[in-house]
Amino acid sequence: HVFVLLDRVEPLQQVVMDTIAKKANKGNAKLRWSACNATAYMVKYCPNNRRLFASDTAILHSLKEAVKECENFKVRLSAVCALTAPESVEGYGGADLALGVFHFLDCFLTEFIKRENPTNLVQYQISLSFRHAVLIALSKLIMMLVPEFSEQVVFQDKAAIMSCMKDACTAIGQEKIFTESDIKRLEDALHLLGSLSSIKC
C-alpha cells in the first residue's frame, strides 16, 4: 500500500507532503479535493508521521485556507475532514496544534453562521450540510481535548455553537452524508459541554 510505504520512506514522505500543501490551496476543485483527501489518508495510514501538521509545514495553512476561501462545497468539506483526521492529541503532534485547529474551526463557524445568507433552497441545503460537518469536526476535537485541556478550550460564542449543535442533533439524520456515529459524536460533545462549567465562552 502506497501510504504504508510513505510511512517508512521519510524523503518520499516529505516530497508528497510538500506537493499536497501546494495543491490543496490552488488549482481546480478536483485537484484541491484530491489533495485534501490525500492528507486525511496520510494521517490514517502514516501513524508514525508526527510532522504532518507540524507548524513548519504548509499543509495546515493550506487546509485552513481551503476551508475559508474555496467556494466549492466538496473541497471545503474534505479540508475540514483532513484537519480533524487525527484520532488523538498525539496524532497532531501535541496539544498546541490540536487546540489551534479547534480554535480555527470555532472562529470560522461562528463567523460563517453570522454571515451565511443562502438565496435559494439548494444554497441553503449546502450551507446547512457544511455547518453540520464543521460541528461534527468540532465535536471530535471537543471529545479529544476535554477534560484534560478544558481550560484552553475557549469558544468565541459558546451559546451560539451549543444552539447549533442542538438543532443539528435533530436535523442531521435527514442528511445522507452523515452517519449514526456522527450524530452520537455530536450528542456526546453537547452533553460534555453542558456538564463542564470550566469551558468558557
PDB file of C-alpha atoms in Angstrom:
ATOM      1  CA  HIS A   1       0.000   0.000   0.000  1.00  0.00           C
ATOM      2  CA  VAL A   2       1.428   3.376  -1.022  1.00  0.00           C
ATOM      3  CA  PHE A   3       0.666   5.041   2.333  1.00  0.00           C
ATOM      4  CA  VAL A   4       2.430   2.255   4.242  1.00  0.00           C
ATOM      5  CA  LEU A   5       5.459   2.844   2.004  1.00  0.00           C
ATOM      6  CA  LEU A   6       5.305   6.589   2.742  1.00  0.00           C
ATOM      7  CA  ASP A   7       5.357   5.867   6.457  1.00  0.00           C
ATOM      8  CA  ARG A   8       8.687   4.062   6.028  1.00  0.00           C
ATOM      9  CA  VAL A   9      10.443   6.280   3.484  1.00  0.00           C
ATOM     10  CA  GLU A  10      10.907   9.725   5.033  1.00  0.00           C
ATOM     11  CA  PRO A  11      12.341  11.620   1.998  1.00  0.00           C
ATOM     12  CA  LEU A  12       9.466  10.392  -0.195  1.00  0.00           C
ATOM     13  CA  GLN A  13       7.014  11.356   2.520  1.00  0.00           C
ATOM     14  CA  GLN A  14       8.320  14.926   2.601  1.00  0.00           C
ATOM     15  CA  VAL A  15       8.012  15.280  -1.181  1.00  0.00           C
ATOM     16  CA  VAL A  16       4.393  14.110  -1.057  1.00  0.00           C
ATOM     17  CA  MET A  17       3.620  16.449   1.857  1.00  0.00           C
ATOM     18  CA  ASP A  18       5.093  19.442   0.035  1.00  0.00           C
ATOM     19  CA  THR A  19       3.107  18.609  -3.103  1.00  0.00           C
ATOM     20  CA  ILE A  20      -0.139  18.244  -1.178  1.00  0.00           C
ATOM     21  CA  ALA A  21       0.448  21.564   0.566  1.00  0.00           C
ATOM     22  CA  LYS A  22       0.748  23.308  -2.795  1.00  0.00           C
ATOM     23  CA  LYS A  23      -2.254  21.632  -4.425  1.00  0.00           C
ATOM     24  CA  ALA A  24      -4.732  21.865  -1.521  1.00  0.00           C
ATOM     25  CA  ASN A  25      -4.946  25.613  -1.945  1.00  0.00           C
ATOM     26  CA  LYS A  26      -4.503  26.015  -5.704  1.00  0.00           C
ATOM     27  CA  GLY A  27      -5.814  24.689  -8.996  1.00  0.00           C
ATOM     28  CA  ASN A  28      -9.176  23.309  -9.981  1.00  0.00           C
ATOM     29  CA  ALA A  29     -11.671  21.943  -7.492  1.00  0.00           C
ATOM     30  CA  LYS A  30     -10.997  18.278  -8.276  1.00  0.00           C
ATOM     31  CA  LEU A  31      -7.264  18.708  -7.698  1.00  0.00           C
ATOM     32  CA  ARG A  32      -7.804  20.530  -4.410  1.00  0.00           C
ATOM     33  CA  TRP A  33     -10.349  17.957  -3.254  1.00  0.00           C
ATOM     34  CA  SER A  34      -7.890  15.151  -4.026  1.00  0.00           C
ATOM     35  CA  ALA A  35      -5.099  16.903  -2.116  1.00  0.00           C
ATOM     36  CA  CYS A  36      -7.306  17.317   0.964  1.00  0.00           C
ATOM     37  CA  ASN A  37      -8.351  13.663   0.821  1.00  0.00           C
ATOM     38  CA  ALA A  38      -4.722  12.580   0.410  1.00  0.00           C
ATOM     39  CA  THR A  39      -3.871  14.484   3.589  1.00  0.00           C
ATOM     40  CA  ALA A  40      -6.569  12.636   5.535  1.00  0.00           C
ATOM     41  CA  TYR A  41      -5.338   9.290   4.184  1.00  0.00           C
ATOM     42  CA  MET A  42      -1.744  10.103   5.124  1.00  0.00           C
ATOM     43  CA  VAL A  43      -2.849  10.723   8.704  1.00  0.00           C
ATOM     44  CA  LYS A  44      -4.728   7.422   8.715  1.00  0.00           C
ATOM     45  CA  TYR A  45      -2.072   5.257   7.079  1.00  0.00           C
ATOM     46  CA  CYS A  46       1.095   7.015   8.272  1.00  0.00           C
ATOM     47  CA  PRO A  47       0.561   6.972  12.051  1.00  0.00           C
ATOM     48  CA  ASN A  48       4.283   7.377  12.713  1.00  0.00           C
ATOM     49  CA  ASN A  49       4.363  10.719  10.935  1.00  0.00           C
ATOM     50  CA  ARG A  50       4.050  13.476  13.526  1.00  0.00           C
ATOM     51  CA  ARG A  51       5.322  16.173  11.168  1.00  0.00           C
ATOM     52  CA  LEU A  52       2.203  16.246   9.018  1.00  0.00           C
ATOM     53  CA  PHE A  53       0.572  19.077  10.965  1.00  0.00           C
ATOM     54  CA  ALA A  54       3.806  20.483  12.395  1.00  0.00           C
ATOM     55  CA  SER A  55       3.988  24.258  12.379  1.00  0.00           C
ATOM     56  CA  ASP A  56       6.910  24.289   9.952  1.00  0.00           C
ATOM     57  CA  THR A  57       4.900  22.743   7.106  1.00  0.00           C
ATOM     58  CA  ALA A  58       2.435  24.438   4.786  1.00  0.00           C
ATOM     59  CA  ILE A  59      -0.201  21.718   4.929  1.00  0.00           C
ATOM     60  CA  LEU A  60      -2.083  23.103   7.908  1.00  0.00           C
ATOM     61  CA  HIS A  61      -2.162  26.583   6.382  1.00  0.00           C
ATOM     62  CA  SER A  62      -3.348  25.248   3.015  1.00  0.00           C
ATOM     63  CA  LEU A  63      -6.176  23.271   4.593  1.00  0.00           C
ATOM     64  CA  LYS A  64      -7.321  26.285   6.625  1.00  0.00           C
ATOM     65  CA  GLU A  65      -7.267  28.458   3.505  1.00  0.00           C
ATOM     66  CA  ALA A  66      -9.317  25.863   1.644  1.00  0.00           C
ATOM     67  CA  VAL A  67     -11.921  25.914   4.426  1.00  0.00           C
ATOM     68  CA  LYS A  68     -12.068  29.710   4.495  1.00  0.00           C
ATOM     69  CA  GLU A  69     -11.719  30.672   0.848  1.00  0.00           C
ATOM     70  CA  CYS A  70     -12.727  27.871  -1.504  1.00  0.00           C
ATOM     71  CA  GLU A  71     -16.202  28.242  -2.992  1.00  0.00           C
ATOM     72  CA  ASN A  72     -16.546  24.532  -3.763  1.00  0.00           C
ATOM     73  CA  PHE A  73     -18.532  22.706  -1.084  1.00  0.00           C
ATOM     74  CA  LYS A  74     -16.761  19.364  -1.560  1.00  0.00           C
ATOM     75  CA  VAL A  75     -13.296  20.917  -1.272  1.00  0.00           C
ATOM     76  CA  ARG A  76     -14.228  22.746   1.919  1.00  0.00           C
ATOM     77  CA  LEU A  77     -15.789  19.613   3.360  1.00  0.00           C
ATOM     78  CA  SER A  78     -12.743  17.460   2.571  1.00  0.00           C
ATOM     79  CA  ALA A  79     -10.462  20.134   4.074  1.00  0.00           C
ATOM     80  CA  VAL A  80     -12.453  20.074   7.331  1.00  0.00           C
ATOM     81  CA  CYS A  81     -12.222  16.272   7.399  1.00  0.00           C
ATOM     82  CA  ALA A  82      -8.454  16.417   6.798  1.00  0.00           C
ATOM     83  CA  LEU A  83      -7.963  18.962   9.589  1.00  0.00           C
ATOM     84  CA  THR A  84      -9.678  16.610  12.030  1.00  0.00           C
ATOM     85  CA  ALA A  85      -8.330  13.322  10.668  1.00  0.00           C
ATOM     86  CA  PRO A  86      -6.034  12.600  13.668  1.00  0.00           C
ATOM     87  CA  GLU A  87      -7.707  10.355  16.221  1.00  0.00           C
ATOM     88  CA  SER A  88      -5.798  11.694  19.217  1.00  0.00           C
ATOM     89  CA  VAL A  89      -3.912  14.713  20.512  1.00  0.00           C
ATOM     90  CA  GLU A  90      -0.716  12.768  19.835  1.00  0.00           C
ATOM     91  CA  GLY A  91      -1.840  12.391  16.232  1.00  0.00           C
ATOM     92  CA  TYR A  92      -1.490  16.152  15.862  1.00  0.00           C
ATOM     93  CA  GLY A  93       1.974  16.039  17.374  1.00  0.00           C
ATOM     94  CA  GLY A  94       0.790  17.712  20.580  1.00  0.00           C
ATOM     95  CA  ALA A  95      -1.960  19.691  22.269  1.00  0.00           C
ATOM     96  CA  ASP A  96      -0.926  23.058  20.835  1.00  0.00           C
ATOM     97  CA  LEU A  97      -1.702  22.074  17.255  1.00  0.00           C
ATOM     98  CA  ALA A  98      -4.916  20.244  18.212  1.00  0.00           C
ATOM     99  CA  LEU A  99      -6.082  23.316  20.141  1.00  0.00           C
ATOM    100  CA  GLY A 100      -5.081  25.512  17.218  1.00  0.00           C
ATOM    101  CA  VAL A 101      -7.328  23.538  14.867  1.00  0.00           C
ATOM    102  CA  PHE A 102     -10.152  23.695  17.415  1.00  0.00           C
ATOM    103  CA  HIS A 103      -9.876  27.482  17.756  1.00  0.00           C
ATOM    104  CA  PHE A 104      -9.680  27.919  13.986  1.00  0.00           C
ATOM    105  CA  LEU A 105     -12.847  25.887  13.356  1.00  0.00           C
ATOM    106  CA  ASP A 106     -14.680  27.541  16.253  1.00  0.00           C
ATOM    107  CA  CYS A 107     -13.922  31.062  14.992  1.00  0.00           C
ATOM    108  CA  PHE A 108     -14.632  30.081  11.396  1.00  0.00           C
ATOM    109  CA  LEU A 109     -18.004  28.535  12.213  1.00  0.00           C
ATOM    110  CA  THR A 110     -19.046  31.448  14.429  1.00  0.00           C
ATOM    111  CA  GLU A 111     -18.366  33.886  11.582  1.00  0.00           C
ATOM    112  CA  PHE A 112     -19.887  31.560   8.995  1.00  0.00           C
ATOM    113  CA  ILE A 113     -23.163  31.402  10.936  1.00  0.00           C
ATOM    114  CA  LYS A 114     -23.282  35.191  11.185  1.00  0.00           C
ATOM    115  CA  ARG A 115     -22.692  35.910   7.517  1.00  0.00           C
ATOM    116  CA  GLU A 116     -24.284  32.979   5.665  1.00  0.00           C
ATOM    117  CA  ASN A 117     -27.143  34.190   3.502  1.00  0.00           C
ATOM    118  CA  PRO A 118     -28.335  31.491   1.066  1.00  0.00           C
ATOM    119  CA  THR A 119     -30.558  32.862  -1.684  1.00  0.00           C
ATOM    120  CA  ASN A 120     -32.244  29.616  -2.720  1.00  0.00           C
ATOM    121  CA  LEU A 121     -33.074  26.145  -1.419  1.00  0.00           C
ATOM    122  CA  VAL A 122     -30.013  24.457  -2.922  1.00  0.00           C
ATOM    123  CA  GLN A 123     -27.642  27.002  -1.365  1.00  0.00           C
ATOM    124  CA  TYR A 124     -29.467  26.646   1.944  1.00  0.00           C
ATOM    125  CA  GLN A 125     -29.075  22.847   1.935  1.00  0.00           C
ATOM    126  CA  ILE A 126     -25.378  23.053   1.037  1.00  0.00           C
ATOM    127  CA  SER A 127     -24.775  25.694   3.697  1.00  0.00           C
ATOM    128  CA  LEU A 128     -26.584  23.645   6.335  1.00  0.00           C
ATOM    129  CA  SER A 129     -24.706  20.439   5.469  1.00  0.00           C
ATOM    130  CA  PHE A 130     -21.383  22.265   5.662  1.00  0.00           C
ATOM    131  CA  ARG A 131     -22.317  23.798   9.006  1.00  0.00           C
ATOM    132  CA  HIS A 132     -23.210  20.358  10.328  1.00  0.00           C
ATOM    133  CA  ALA A 133     -19.917  18.908   9.056  1.00  0.00           C
ATOM    134  CA  VAL A 134     -17.931  21.590  10.898  1.00  0.00           C
ATOM    135  CA  LEU A 135     -19.977  20.962  14.049  1.00  0.00           C
ATOM    136  CA  ILE A 136     -19.156  17.252  13.884  1.00  0.00           C
ATOM    137  CA  ALA A 137     -15.476  18.085  13.382  1.00  0.00           C
ATOM    138  CA  LEU A 138     -15.600  20.413  16.386  1.00  0.00           C
ATOM    139  CA  SER A 139     -17.320  17.691  18.400  1.00  0.00           C
ATOM    140  CA  LYS A 140     -14.485  15.289  17.645  1.00  0.00           C
ATOM    141  CA  LEU A 141     -11.960  17.833  18.894  1.00  0.00           C
ATOM    142  CA  ILE A 142     -14.027  18.615  21.993  1.00  0.00           C
ATOM    143  CA  MET A 143     -14.146  14.932  22.949  1.00  0.00           C
ATOM    144  CA  MET A 144     -10.407  14.691  22.288  1.00  0.00           C
ATOM    145  CA  LEU A 145      -9.363  17.781  24.272  1.00  0.00           C
ATOM    146  CA  VAL A 146     -11.797  17.740  27.211  1.00  0.00           C
ATOM    147  CA  PRO A 147     -11.390  17.338  30.124  1.00  0.00           C
ATOM    148  CA  GLU A 148      -7.563  17.291  30.069  1.00  0.00           C
ATOM    149  CA  PHE A 149      -7.273  20.622  28.251  1.00  0.00           C
ATOM    150  CA  SER A 150     -10.665  22.121  29.139  1.00  0.00           C
ATOM    151  CA  GLU A 151      -9.119  25.344  30.465  1.00  0.00           C
ATOM    152  CA  GLN A 152      -7.776  26.028  26.968  1.00  0.00           C
ATOM    153  CA  VAL A 153     -10.957  25.089  25.110  1.00  0.00           C
ATOM    154  CA  VAL A 154     -12.359  28.613  24.849  1.00  0.00           C
ATOM    155  CA  PHE A 155     -15.228  29.391  22.493  1.00  0.00           C
ATOM    156  CA  GLN A 156     -15.775  32.652  20.671  1.00  0.00           C
ATOM    157  CA  ASP A 157     -19.523  32.200  21.253  1.00  0.00           C
ATOM    158  CA  LYS A 158     -20.260  29.022  23.194  1.00  0.00           C
ATOM    159  CA  ALA A 159     -24.020  29.680  23.368  1.00  0.00           C
ATOM    160  CA  ALA A 160     -24.309  30.001  19.587  1.00  0.00           C
ATOM    161  CA  ILE A 161     -22.305  26.826  18.954  1.00  0.00           C
ATOM    162  CA  MET A 162     -24.335  24.833  21.510  1.00  0.00           C
ATOM    163  CA  SER A 163     -27.575  26.112  19.982  1.00  0.00           C
ATOM    164  CA  CYS A 164     -26.420  24.958  16.535  1.00  0.00           C
ATOM    165  CA  MET A 165     -25.427  21.585  17.995  1.00  0.00           C
ATOM    166  CA  LYS A 166     -28.885  21.101  19.479  1.00  0.00           C
ATOM    167  CA  ASP A 167     -30.535  21.944  16.157  1.00  0.00           C
ATOM    168  CA  ALA A 168     -28.150  19.651  14.291  1.00  0.00           C
ATOM    169  CA  CYS A 169     -28.885  16.672  16.552  1.00  0.00           C
ATOM    170  CA  THR A 170     -32.461  16.605  15.253  1.00  0.00           C
ATOM    171  CA  ALA A 171     -31.867  17.725  11.649  1.00  0.00           C
ATOM    172  CA  ILE A 172     -28.735  15.814  10.771  1.00  0.00           C
ATOM    173  CA  GLY A 173     -30.426  12.417  10.487  1.00  0.00           C
ATOM    174  CA  GLN A 174     -32.115  13.558   7.286  1.00  0.00           C
ATOM    175  CA  GLU A 175     -28.792  14.212   5.515  1.00  0.00           C
ATOM    176  CA  LYS A 176     -27.333  11.181   3.762  1.00  0.00           C
ATOM    177  CA  ILE A 177     -23.692  12.264   4.072  1.00  0.00           C
ATOM    178  CA  PHE A 178     -23.755  11.784   7.857  1.00  0.00           C
ATOM    179  CA  THR A 179     -23.874   8.564   9.882  1.00  0.00           C
ATOM    180  CA  GLU A 180     -25.272   7.455  13.232  1.00  0.00           C
ATOM    181  CA  SER A 181     -21.779   7.698  14.713  1.00  0.00           C
ATOM    182  CA  ASP A 182     -21.653  11.353  13.604  1.00  0.00           C
ATOM    183  CA  ILE A 183     -24.896  12.038  15.457  1.00  0.00           C
ATOM    184  CA  LYS A 184     -23.603  10.176  18.532  1.00  0.00           C
ATOM    185  CA  ARG A 185     -20.391  12.224  18.500  1.00  0.00           C
ATOM    186  CA  LEU A 186     -22.399  15.434  18.288  1.00  0.00           C
ATOM    187  CA  GLU A 187     -24.702  14.404  21.154  1.00  0.00           C
ATOM    188  CA  ASP A 188     -21.770  13.329  23.350  1.00  0.00           C
ATOM    189  CA  ALA A 189     -19.936  16.615  22.786  1.00  0.00           C
ATOM    190  CA  LEU A 190     -23.070  18.621  23.527  1.00  0.00           C
ATOM    191  CA  HIS A 191     -23.622  16.713  26.763  1.00  0.00           C
ATOM    192  CA  LEU A 192     -19.986  17.220  27.751  1.00  0.00           C
ATOM    193  CA  LEU A 193     -20.144  20.968  27.080  1.00  0.00           C
ATOM    194  CA  GLY A 194     -23.299  21.273  29.129  1.00  0.00           C
ATOM    195  CA  SER A 195     -21.755  19.454  32.098  1.00  0.00           C
ATOM    196  CA  LEU A 196     -18.475  21.376  32.279  1.00  0.00           C
ATOM    197  CA  SER A 197     -18.677  24.955  33.507  1.00  0.00           C
ATOM    198  CA  SER A 198     -14.908  25.389  33.075  1.00  0.00           C
ATOM    199  CA  ILE A 199     -15.314  25.655  29.310  1.00  0.00           C
ATOM    200  CA  LYS A 200     -15.507  29.355  28.610  1.00  0.00           C
ATOM    201  CA  CYS A 201     -17.302  31.494  26.081  1.00  0.00           C
TER     202      CYS A 201
END
